[in-house]
Coordinates of N, CA and C in Angstrom, one line a residue:
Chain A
X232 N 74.3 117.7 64.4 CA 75.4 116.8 64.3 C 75.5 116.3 62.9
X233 N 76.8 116.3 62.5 CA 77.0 115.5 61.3 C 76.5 114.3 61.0
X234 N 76.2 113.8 59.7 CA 75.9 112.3 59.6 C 77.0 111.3 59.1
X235 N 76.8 110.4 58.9 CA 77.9 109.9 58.1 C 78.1 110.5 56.8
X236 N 79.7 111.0 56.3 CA 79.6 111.3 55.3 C 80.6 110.6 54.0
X237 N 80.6 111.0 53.0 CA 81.1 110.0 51.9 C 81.5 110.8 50.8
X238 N 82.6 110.7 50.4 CA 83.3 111.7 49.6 C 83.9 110.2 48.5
X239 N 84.5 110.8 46.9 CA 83.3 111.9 46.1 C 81.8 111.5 46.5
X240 N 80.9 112.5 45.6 CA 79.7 111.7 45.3 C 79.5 110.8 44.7
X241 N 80.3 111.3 43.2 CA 80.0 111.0 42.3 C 81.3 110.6 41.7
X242 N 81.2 109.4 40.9 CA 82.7 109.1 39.9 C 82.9 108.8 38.6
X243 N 83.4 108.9 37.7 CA 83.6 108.0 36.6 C 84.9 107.4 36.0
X244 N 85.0 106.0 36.3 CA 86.7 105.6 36.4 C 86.5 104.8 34.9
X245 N 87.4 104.3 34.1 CA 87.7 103.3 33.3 C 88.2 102.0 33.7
X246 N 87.7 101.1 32.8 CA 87.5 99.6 32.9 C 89.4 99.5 33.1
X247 N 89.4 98.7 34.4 CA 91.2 98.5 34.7 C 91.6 99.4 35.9
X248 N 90.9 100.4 36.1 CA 91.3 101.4 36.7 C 90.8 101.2 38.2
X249 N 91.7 102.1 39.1 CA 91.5 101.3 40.5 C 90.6 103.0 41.4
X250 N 90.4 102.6 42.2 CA 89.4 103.7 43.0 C 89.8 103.6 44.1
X251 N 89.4 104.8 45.1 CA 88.8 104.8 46.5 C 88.0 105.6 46.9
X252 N 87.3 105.5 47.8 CA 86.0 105.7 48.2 C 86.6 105.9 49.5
X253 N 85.7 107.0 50.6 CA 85.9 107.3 51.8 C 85.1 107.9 52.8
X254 N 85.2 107.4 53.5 CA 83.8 107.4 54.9 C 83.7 108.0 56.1
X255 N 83.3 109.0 56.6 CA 83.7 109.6 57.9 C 82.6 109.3 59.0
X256 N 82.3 108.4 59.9 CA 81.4 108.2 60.9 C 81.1 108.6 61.3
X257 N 80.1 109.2 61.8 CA 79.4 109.8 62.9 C 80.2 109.6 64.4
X258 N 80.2 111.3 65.0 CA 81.0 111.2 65.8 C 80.4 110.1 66.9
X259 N 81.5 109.3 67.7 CA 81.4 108.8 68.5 C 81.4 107.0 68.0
X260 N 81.0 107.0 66.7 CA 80.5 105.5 66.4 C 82.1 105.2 65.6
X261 N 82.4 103.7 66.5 CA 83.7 103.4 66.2 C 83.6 102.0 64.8
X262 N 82.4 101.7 64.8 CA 82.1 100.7 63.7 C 81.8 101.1 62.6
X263 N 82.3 100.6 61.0 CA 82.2 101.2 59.7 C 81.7 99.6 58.9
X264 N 80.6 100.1 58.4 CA 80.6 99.2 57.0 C 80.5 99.5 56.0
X265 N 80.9 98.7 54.9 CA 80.7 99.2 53.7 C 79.7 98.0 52.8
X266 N 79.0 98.7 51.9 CA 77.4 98.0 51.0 C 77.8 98.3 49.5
X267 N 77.3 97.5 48.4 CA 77.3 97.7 47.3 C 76.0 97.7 47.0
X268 N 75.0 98.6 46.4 CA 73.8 98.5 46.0 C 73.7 98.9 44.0
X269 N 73.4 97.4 43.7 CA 73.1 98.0 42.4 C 72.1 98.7 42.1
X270 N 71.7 99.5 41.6 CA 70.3 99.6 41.0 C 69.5 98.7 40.8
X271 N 68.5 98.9 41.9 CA 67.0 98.2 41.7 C 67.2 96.9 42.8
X272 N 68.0 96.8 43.8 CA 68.5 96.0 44.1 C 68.7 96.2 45.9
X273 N 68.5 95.6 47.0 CA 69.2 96.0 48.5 C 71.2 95.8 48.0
X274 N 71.1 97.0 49.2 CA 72.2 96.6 49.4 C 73.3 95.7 49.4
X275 N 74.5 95.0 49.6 CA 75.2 94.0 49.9 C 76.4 94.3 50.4
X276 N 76.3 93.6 51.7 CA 77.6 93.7 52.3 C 78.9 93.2 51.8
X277 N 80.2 94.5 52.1 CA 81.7 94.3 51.7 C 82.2 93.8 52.8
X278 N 82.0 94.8 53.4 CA 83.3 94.7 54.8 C 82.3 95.5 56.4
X279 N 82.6 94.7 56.8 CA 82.9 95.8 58.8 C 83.8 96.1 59.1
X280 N 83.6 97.4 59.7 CA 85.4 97.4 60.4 C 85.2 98.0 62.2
X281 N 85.8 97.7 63.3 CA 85.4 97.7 64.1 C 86.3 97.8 65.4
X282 N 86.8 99.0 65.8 CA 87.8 99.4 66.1 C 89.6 98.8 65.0
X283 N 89.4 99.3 64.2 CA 90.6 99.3 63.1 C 90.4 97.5 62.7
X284 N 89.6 96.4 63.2 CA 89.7 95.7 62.8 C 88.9 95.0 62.0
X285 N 89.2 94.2 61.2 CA 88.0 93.5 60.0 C 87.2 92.6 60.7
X286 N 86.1 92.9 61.2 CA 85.1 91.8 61.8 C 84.0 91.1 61.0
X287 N 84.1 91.7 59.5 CA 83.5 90.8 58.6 C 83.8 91.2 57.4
X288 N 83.4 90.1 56.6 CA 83.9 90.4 54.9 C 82.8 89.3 53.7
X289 N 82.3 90.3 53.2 CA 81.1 89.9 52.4 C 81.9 88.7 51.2
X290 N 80.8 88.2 50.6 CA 81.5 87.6 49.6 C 82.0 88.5 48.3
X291 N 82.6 89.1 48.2 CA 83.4 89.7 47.1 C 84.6 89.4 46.8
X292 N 85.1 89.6 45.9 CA 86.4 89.4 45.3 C 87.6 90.0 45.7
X293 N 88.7 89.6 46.0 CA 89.7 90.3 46.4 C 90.2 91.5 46.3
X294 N 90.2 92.0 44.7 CA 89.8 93.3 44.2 C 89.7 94.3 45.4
X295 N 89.2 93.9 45.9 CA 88.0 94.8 47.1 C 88.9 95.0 48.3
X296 N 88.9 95.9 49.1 CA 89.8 96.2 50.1 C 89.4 96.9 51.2
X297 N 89.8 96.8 52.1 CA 89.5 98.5 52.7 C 90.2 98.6 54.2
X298 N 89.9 99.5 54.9 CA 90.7 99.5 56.0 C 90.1 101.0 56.8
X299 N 90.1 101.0 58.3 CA 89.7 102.1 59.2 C 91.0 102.5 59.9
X300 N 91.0 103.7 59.9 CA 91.8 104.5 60.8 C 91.6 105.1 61.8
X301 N 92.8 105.7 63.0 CA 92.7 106.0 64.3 C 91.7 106.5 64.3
X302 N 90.8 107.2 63.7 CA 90.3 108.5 64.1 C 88.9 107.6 63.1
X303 N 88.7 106.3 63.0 CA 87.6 105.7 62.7 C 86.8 106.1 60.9
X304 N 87.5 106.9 60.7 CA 87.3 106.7 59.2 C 87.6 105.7 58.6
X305 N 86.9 105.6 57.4 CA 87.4 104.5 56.2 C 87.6 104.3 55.0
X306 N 88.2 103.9 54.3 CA 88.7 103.9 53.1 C 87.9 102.5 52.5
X307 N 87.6 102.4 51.2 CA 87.1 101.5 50.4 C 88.0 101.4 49.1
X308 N 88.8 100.3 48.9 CA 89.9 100.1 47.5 C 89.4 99.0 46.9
X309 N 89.0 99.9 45.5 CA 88.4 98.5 44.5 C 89.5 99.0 43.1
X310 N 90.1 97.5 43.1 CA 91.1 97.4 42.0 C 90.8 96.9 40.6
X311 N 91.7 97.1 39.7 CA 91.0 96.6 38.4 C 89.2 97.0 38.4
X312 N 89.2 97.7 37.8 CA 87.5 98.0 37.9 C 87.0 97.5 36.7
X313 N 85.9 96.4 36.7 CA 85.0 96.4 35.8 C 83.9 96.6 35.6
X314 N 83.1 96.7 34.5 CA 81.4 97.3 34.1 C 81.0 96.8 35.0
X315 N 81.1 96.3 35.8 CA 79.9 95.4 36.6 C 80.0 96.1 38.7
X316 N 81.2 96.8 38.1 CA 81.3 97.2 39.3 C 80.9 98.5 40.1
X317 N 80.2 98.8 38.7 CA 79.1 100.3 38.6 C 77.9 100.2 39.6
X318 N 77.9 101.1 40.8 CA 76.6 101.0 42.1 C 76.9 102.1 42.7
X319 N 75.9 102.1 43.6 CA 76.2 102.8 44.5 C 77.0 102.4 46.1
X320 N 77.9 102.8 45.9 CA 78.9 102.3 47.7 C 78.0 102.9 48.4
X321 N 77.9 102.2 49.6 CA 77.2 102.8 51.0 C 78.0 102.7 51.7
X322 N 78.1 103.6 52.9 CA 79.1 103.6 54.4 C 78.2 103.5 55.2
X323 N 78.1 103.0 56.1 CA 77.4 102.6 57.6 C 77.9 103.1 58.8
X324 N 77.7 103.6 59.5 CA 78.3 103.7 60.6 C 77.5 103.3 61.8
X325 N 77.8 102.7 63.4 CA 77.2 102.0 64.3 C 78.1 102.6 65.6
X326 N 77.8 102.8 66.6 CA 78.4 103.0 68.1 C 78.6 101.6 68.4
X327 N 77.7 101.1 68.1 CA 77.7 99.0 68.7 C 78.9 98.3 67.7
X328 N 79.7 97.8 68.1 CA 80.5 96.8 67.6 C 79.5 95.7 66.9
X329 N 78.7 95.1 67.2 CA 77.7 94.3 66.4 C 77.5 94.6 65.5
X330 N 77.2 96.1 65.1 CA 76.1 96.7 64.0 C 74.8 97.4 64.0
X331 N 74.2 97.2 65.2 CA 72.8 97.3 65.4 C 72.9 99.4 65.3
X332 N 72.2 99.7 65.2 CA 71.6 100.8 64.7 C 72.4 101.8 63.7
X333 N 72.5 100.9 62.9 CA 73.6 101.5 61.4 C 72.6 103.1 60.6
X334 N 73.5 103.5 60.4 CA 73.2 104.9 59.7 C 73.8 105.1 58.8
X335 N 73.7 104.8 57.3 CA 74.4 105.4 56.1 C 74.5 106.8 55.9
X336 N 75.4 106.6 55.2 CA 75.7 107.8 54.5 C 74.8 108.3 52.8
X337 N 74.9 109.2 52.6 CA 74.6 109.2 51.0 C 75.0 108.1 49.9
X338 N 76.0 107.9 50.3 CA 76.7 106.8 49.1 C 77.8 107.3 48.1
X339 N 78.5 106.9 47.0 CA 79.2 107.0 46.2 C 78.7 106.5 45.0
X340 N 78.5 107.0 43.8 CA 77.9 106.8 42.6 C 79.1 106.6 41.8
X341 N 79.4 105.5 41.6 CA 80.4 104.7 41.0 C 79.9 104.4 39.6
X342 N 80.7 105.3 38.5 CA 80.2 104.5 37.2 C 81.5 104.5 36.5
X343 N 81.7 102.6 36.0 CA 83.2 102.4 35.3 C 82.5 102.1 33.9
X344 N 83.0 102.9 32.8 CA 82.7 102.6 31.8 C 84.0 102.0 31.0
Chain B
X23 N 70.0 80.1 53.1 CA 69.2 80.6 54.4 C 69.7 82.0 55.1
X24 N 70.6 82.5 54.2 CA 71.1 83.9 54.3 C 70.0 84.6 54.1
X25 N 68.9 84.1 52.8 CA 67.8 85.3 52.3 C 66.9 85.8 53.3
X26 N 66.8 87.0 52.7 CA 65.6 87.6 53.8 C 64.6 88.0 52.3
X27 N 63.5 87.3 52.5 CA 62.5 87.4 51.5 C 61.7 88.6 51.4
X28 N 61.1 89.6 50.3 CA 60.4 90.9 51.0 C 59.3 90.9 49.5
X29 N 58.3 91.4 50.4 CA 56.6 90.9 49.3 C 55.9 92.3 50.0
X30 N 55.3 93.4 49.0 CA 55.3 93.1 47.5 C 56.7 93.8 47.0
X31 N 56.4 93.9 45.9 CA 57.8 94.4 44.9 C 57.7 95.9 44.7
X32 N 56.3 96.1 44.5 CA 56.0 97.3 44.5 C 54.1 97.2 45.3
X33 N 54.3 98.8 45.5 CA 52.6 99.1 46.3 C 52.1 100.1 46.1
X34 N 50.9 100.8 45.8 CA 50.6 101.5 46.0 C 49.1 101.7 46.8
X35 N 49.0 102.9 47.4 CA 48.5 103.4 48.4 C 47.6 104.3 48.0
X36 N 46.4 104.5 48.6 CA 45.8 106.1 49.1 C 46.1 107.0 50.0
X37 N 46.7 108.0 49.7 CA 46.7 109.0 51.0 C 45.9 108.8 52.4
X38 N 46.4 108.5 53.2 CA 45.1 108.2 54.9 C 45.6 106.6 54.4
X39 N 45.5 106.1 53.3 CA 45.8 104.5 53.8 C 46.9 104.0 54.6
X40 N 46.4 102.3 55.0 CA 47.5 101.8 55.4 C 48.7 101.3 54.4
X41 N 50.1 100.6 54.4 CA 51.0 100.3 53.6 C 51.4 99.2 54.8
X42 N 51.1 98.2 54.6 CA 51.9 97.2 54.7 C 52.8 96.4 53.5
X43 N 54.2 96.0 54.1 CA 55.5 95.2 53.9 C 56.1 94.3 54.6
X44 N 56.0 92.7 54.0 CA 56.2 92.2 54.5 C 57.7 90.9 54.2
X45 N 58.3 90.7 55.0 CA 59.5 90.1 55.0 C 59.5 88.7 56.0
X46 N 60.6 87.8 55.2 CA 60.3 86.4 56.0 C 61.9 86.2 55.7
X47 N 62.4 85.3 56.9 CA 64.0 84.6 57.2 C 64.1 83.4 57.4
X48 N 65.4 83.0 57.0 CA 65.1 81.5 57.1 C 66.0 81.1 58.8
X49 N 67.2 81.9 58.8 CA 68.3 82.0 59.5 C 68.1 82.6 61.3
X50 N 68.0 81.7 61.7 CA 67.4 81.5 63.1 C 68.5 82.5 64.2
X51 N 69.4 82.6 63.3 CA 70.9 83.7 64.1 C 70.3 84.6 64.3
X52 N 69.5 85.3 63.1 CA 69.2 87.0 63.3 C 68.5 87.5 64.6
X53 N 68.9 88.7 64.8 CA 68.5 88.5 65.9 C 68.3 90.5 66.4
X54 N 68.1 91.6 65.2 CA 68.3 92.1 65.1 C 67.6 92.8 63.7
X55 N 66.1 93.7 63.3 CA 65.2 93.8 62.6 C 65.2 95.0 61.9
X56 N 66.1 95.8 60.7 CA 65.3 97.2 60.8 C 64.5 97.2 59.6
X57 N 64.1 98.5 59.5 CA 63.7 98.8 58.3 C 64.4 99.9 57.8
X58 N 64.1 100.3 56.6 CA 64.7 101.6 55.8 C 64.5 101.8 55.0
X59 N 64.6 103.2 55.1 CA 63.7 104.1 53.6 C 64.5 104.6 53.2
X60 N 64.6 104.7 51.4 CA 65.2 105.1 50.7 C 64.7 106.0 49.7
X61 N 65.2 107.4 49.4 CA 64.8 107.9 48.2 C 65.8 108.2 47.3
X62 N 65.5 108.1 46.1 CA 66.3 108.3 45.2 C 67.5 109.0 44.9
X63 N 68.4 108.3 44.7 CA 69.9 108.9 44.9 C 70.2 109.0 46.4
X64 N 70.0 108.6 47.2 CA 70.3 109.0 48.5 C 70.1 107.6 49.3
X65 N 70.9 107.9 50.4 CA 71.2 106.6 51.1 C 70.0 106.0 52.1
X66 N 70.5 104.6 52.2 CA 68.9 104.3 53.6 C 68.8 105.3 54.6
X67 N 67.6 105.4 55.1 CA 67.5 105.9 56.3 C 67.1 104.8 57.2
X68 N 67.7 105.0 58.7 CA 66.7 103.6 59.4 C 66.0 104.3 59.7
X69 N 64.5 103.5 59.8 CA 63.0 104.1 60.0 C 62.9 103.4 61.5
X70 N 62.8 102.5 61.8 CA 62.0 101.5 62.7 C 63.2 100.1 63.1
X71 N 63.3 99.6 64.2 CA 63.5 98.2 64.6 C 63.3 97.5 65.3
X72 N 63.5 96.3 65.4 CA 62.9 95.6 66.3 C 63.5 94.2 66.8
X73 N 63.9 93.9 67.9 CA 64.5 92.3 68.5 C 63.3 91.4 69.0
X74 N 64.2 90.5 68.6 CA 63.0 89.1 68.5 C 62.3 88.6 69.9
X75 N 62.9 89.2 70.5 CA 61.9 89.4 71.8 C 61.0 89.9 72.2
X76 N 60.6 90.9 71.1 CA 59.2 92.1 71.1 C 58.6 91.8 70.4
X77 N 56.9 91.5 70.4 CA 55.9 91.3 68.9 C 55.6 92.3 68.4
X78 N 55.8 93.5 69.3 CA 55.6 94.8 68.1 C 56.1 95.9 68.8
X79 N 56.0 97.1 67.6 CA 56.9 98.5 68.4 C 56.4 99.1 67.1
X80 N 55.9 100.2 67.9 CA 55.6 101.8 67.1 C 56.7 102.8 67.4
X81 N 56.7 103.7 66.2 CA 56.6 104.7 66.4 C 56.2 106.1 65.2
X82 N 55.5 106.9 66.1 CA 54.4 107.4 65.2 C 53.6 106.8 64.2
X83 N 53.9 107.1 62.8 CA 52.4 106.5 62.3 C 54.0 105.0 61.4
X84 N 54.9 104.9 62.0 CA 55.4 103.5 61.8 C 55.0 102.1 62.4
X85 N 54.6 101.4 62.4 CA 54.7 99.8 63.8 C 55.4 98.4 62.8
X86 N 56.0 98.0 63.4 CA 56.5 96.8 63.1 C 55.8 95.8 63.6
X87 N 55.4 94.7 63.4 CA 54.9 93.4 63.9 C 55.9 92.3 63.3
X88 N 56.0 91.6 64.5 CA 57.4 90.3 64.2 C 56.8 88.8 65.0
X89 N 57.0 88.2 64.2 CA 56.2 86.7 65.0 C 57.7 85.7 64.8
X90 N 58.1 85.8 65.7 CA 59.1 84.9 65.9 C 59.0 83.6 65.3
X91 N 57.8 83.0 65.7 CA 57.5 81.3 65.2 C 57.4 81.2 63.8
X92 N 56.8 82.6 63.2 CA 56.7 82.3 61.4 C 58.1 82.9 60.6
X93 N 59.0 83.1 62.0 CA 59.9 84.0 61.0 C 59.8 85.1 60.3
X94 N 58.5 86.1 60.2 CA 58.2 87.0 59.3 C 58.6 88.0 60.4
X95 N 58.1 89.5 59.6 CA 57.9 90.6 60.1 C 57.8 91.6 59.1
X96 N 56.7 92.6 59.7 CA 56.3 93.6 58.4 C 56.7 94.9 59.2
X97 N 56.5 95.8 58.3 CA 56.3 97.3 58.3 C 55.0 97.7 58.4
X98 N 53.8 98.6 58.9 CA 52.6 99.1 58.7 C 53.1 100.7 58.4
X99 N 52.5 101.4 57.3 CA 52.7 102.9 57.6 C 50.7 103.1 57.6
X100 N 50.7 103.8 58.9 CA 49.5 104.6 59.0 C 49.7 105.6 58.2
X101 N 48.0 106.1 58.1 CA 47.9 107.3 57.4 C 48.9 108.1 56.3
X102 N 49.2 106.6 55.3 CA 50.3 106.7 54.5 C 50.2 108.4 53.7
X103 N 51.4 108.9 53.3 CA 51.1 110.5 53.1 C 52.0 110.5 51.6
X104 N 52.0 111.0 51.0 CA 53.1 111.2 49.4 C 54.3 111.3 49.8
X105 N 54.5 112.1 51.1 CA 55.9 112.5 50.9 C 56.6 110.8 51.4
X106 N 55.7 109.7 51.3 CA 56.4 108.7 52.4 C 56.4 107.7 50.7
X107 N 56.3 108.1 49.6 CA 57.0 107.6 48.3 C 58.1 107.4 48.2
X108 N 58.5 106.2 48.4 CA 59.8 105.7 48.5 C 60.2 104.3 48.3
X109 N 61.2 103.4 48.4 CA 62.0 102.2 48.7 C 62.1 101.9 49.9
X110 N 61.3 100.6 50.3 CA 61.4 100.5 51.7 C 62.3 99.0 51.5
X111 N 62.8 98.9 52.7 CA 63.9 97.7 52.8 C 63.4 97.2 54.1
X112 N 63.5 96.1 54.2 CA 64.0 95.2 55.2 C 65.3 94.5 55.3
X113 N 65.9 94.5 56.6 CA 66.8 93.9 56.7 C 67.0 93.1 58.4
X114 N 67.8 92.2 58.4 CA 68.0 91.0 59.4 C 69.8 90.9 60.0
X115 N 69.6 91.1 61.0 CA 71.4 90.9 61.6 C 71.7 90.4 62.3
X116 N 72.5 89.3 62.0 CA 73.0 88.5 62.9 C 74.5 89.3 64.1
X117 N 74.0 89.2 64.9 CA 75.3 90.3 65.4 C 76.7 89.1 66.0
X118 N 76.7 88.0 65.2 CA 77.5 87.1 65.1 C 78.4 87.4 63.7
X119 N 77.6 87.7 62.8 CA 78.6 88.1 61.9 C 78.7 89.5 61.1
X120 N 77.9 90.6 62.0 CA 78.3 91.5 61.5 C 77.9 92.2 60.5
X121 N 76.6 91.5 59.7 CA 76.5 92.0 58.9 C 74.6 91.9 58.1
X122 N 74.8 93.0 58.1 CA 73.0 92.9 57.0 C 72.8 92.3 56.1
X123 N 71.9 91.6 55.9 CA 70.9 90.7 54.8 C 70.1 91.8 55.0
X124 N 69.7 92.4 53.4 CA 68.9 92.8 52.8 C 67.3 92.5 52.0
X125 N 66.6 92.5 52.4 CA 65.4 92.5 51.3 C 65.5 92.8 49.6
X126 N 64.6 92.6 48.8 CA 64.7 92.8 47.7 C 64.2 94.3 47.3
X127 N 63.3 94.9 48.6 CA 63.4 96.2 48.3 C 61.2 96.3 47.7
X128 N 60.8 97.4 48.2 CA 59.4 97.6 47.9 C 59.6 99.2 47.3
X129 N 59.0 98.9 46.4 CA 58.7 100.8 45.4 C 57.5 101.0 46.6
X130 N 57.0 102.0 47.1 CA 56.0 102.2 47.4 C 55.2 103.8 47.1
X131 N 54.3 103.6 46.6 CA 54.2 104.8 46.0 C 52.3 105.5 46.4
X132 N 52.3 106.5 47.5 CA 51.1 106.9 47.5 C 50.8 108.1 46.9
X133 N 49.1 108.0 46.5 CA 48.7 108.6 45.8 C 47.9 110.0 46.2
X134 N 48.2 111.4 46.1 CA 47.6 112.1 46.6 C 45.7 112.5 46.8

């Protein structure tokens, strides 16, 4: 079985410049989250999403966006990009609406220079 | 009281040793324990978890121990082995809001 997966891997965008990031769940698991992990650092939560709806949202900046679709994938939109916004994205995916046995993906290697 | 505190920063081990990792919460919500291993460039794996209603849970040469009253909980790796050189995390979830508190993360590094 597939795992969660995350497309690109890898990026290199410019300071101003807007992104997206994208997440395919593991089949069956209708819940998606998304993590910012800087280097050297845990994770930090952006967003849940949980049957198409926003069931939570980390403290980040508006910038920040995202949204799930019929078919439970997800999209991650970070606007205006700045140096600081260089990490790695994580996707999570869960069968439980709660969250409880979350399974990432690889991640997205986000570097805005 | 969001933090979930995580000691040591870094470890290292003997091959056959044990590796303990330990984590402490302030936030009485959570309710909801894993762990996760990370290697470089690549995303968590969950290893292990555990609800506050269990003082402990194995599996294979993983066990968690959780004491509800101190708020802690650790990781033990038996018969730690090289290929188990990694980033171990703790994390805490309140299934009220959906979302993980992270640890600060342990290098752990054993030695062949």
């Amino acid at each position: 079985d597939a795992g969660v997966t995350q497309s690109p891997t890898h990026l290199i965008k410019t300071r101003g410049q807007q992104v997206t990031l994208r997440c395919s769940p593991i089949s069956g698991h209708k819940s998606v989250s998304w993590y910012q992990q800087v280097l050297g650092q845990g994770p930090q939560f952006i967003f849940q999403y949980y049957e198409k709806e926003e069931r939570g949202r980390g403290n980040f900046p508006d910038r920040f966006s995202a949204r799930q679709f019929p078919n439970y994938s997800s999209e991650l939109n970070v606007n205006a990009l700045l140096l600081g916004d260089s990490a790695l994205y994580l996707c999570a995916s869960s069968w439980a609406g709660t969250g409880t046995e979350a399974f990432f993906g690889q991640g997205t290697r986000l570097t805005v220079v | 009281q969001q933090q979930v505190k995580q000691s040591p920063q870094s470890l290292i081990v003997q091959k056959g040793g044990i590796s303990i990792i330990n984590c402490a919460y302030e936030n009485t919500a959570f309710d909801y324990f894993p762990w996760y291993q990370q290697f470089p460039g690549k995303g968590p794996a969950l290893l292990i978890a555990i609800r506050p209603d269990v003082s402990e849970k194995k599996e294979g040469r993983f066990t968690i121990s959780f004491n509800k009253s101190a708020k802690q909980f650790s990781l033990h790796i038996m018969d730690s082995q090289p290929g188990d050189s990694a980033t171990y995390f703790c994390a805490a979830l309140s299934q009220e809001t959906y979302k993980y508190i992270f640890g600060t993360g342990t290098r752990l590094k054993v030695l062949a």
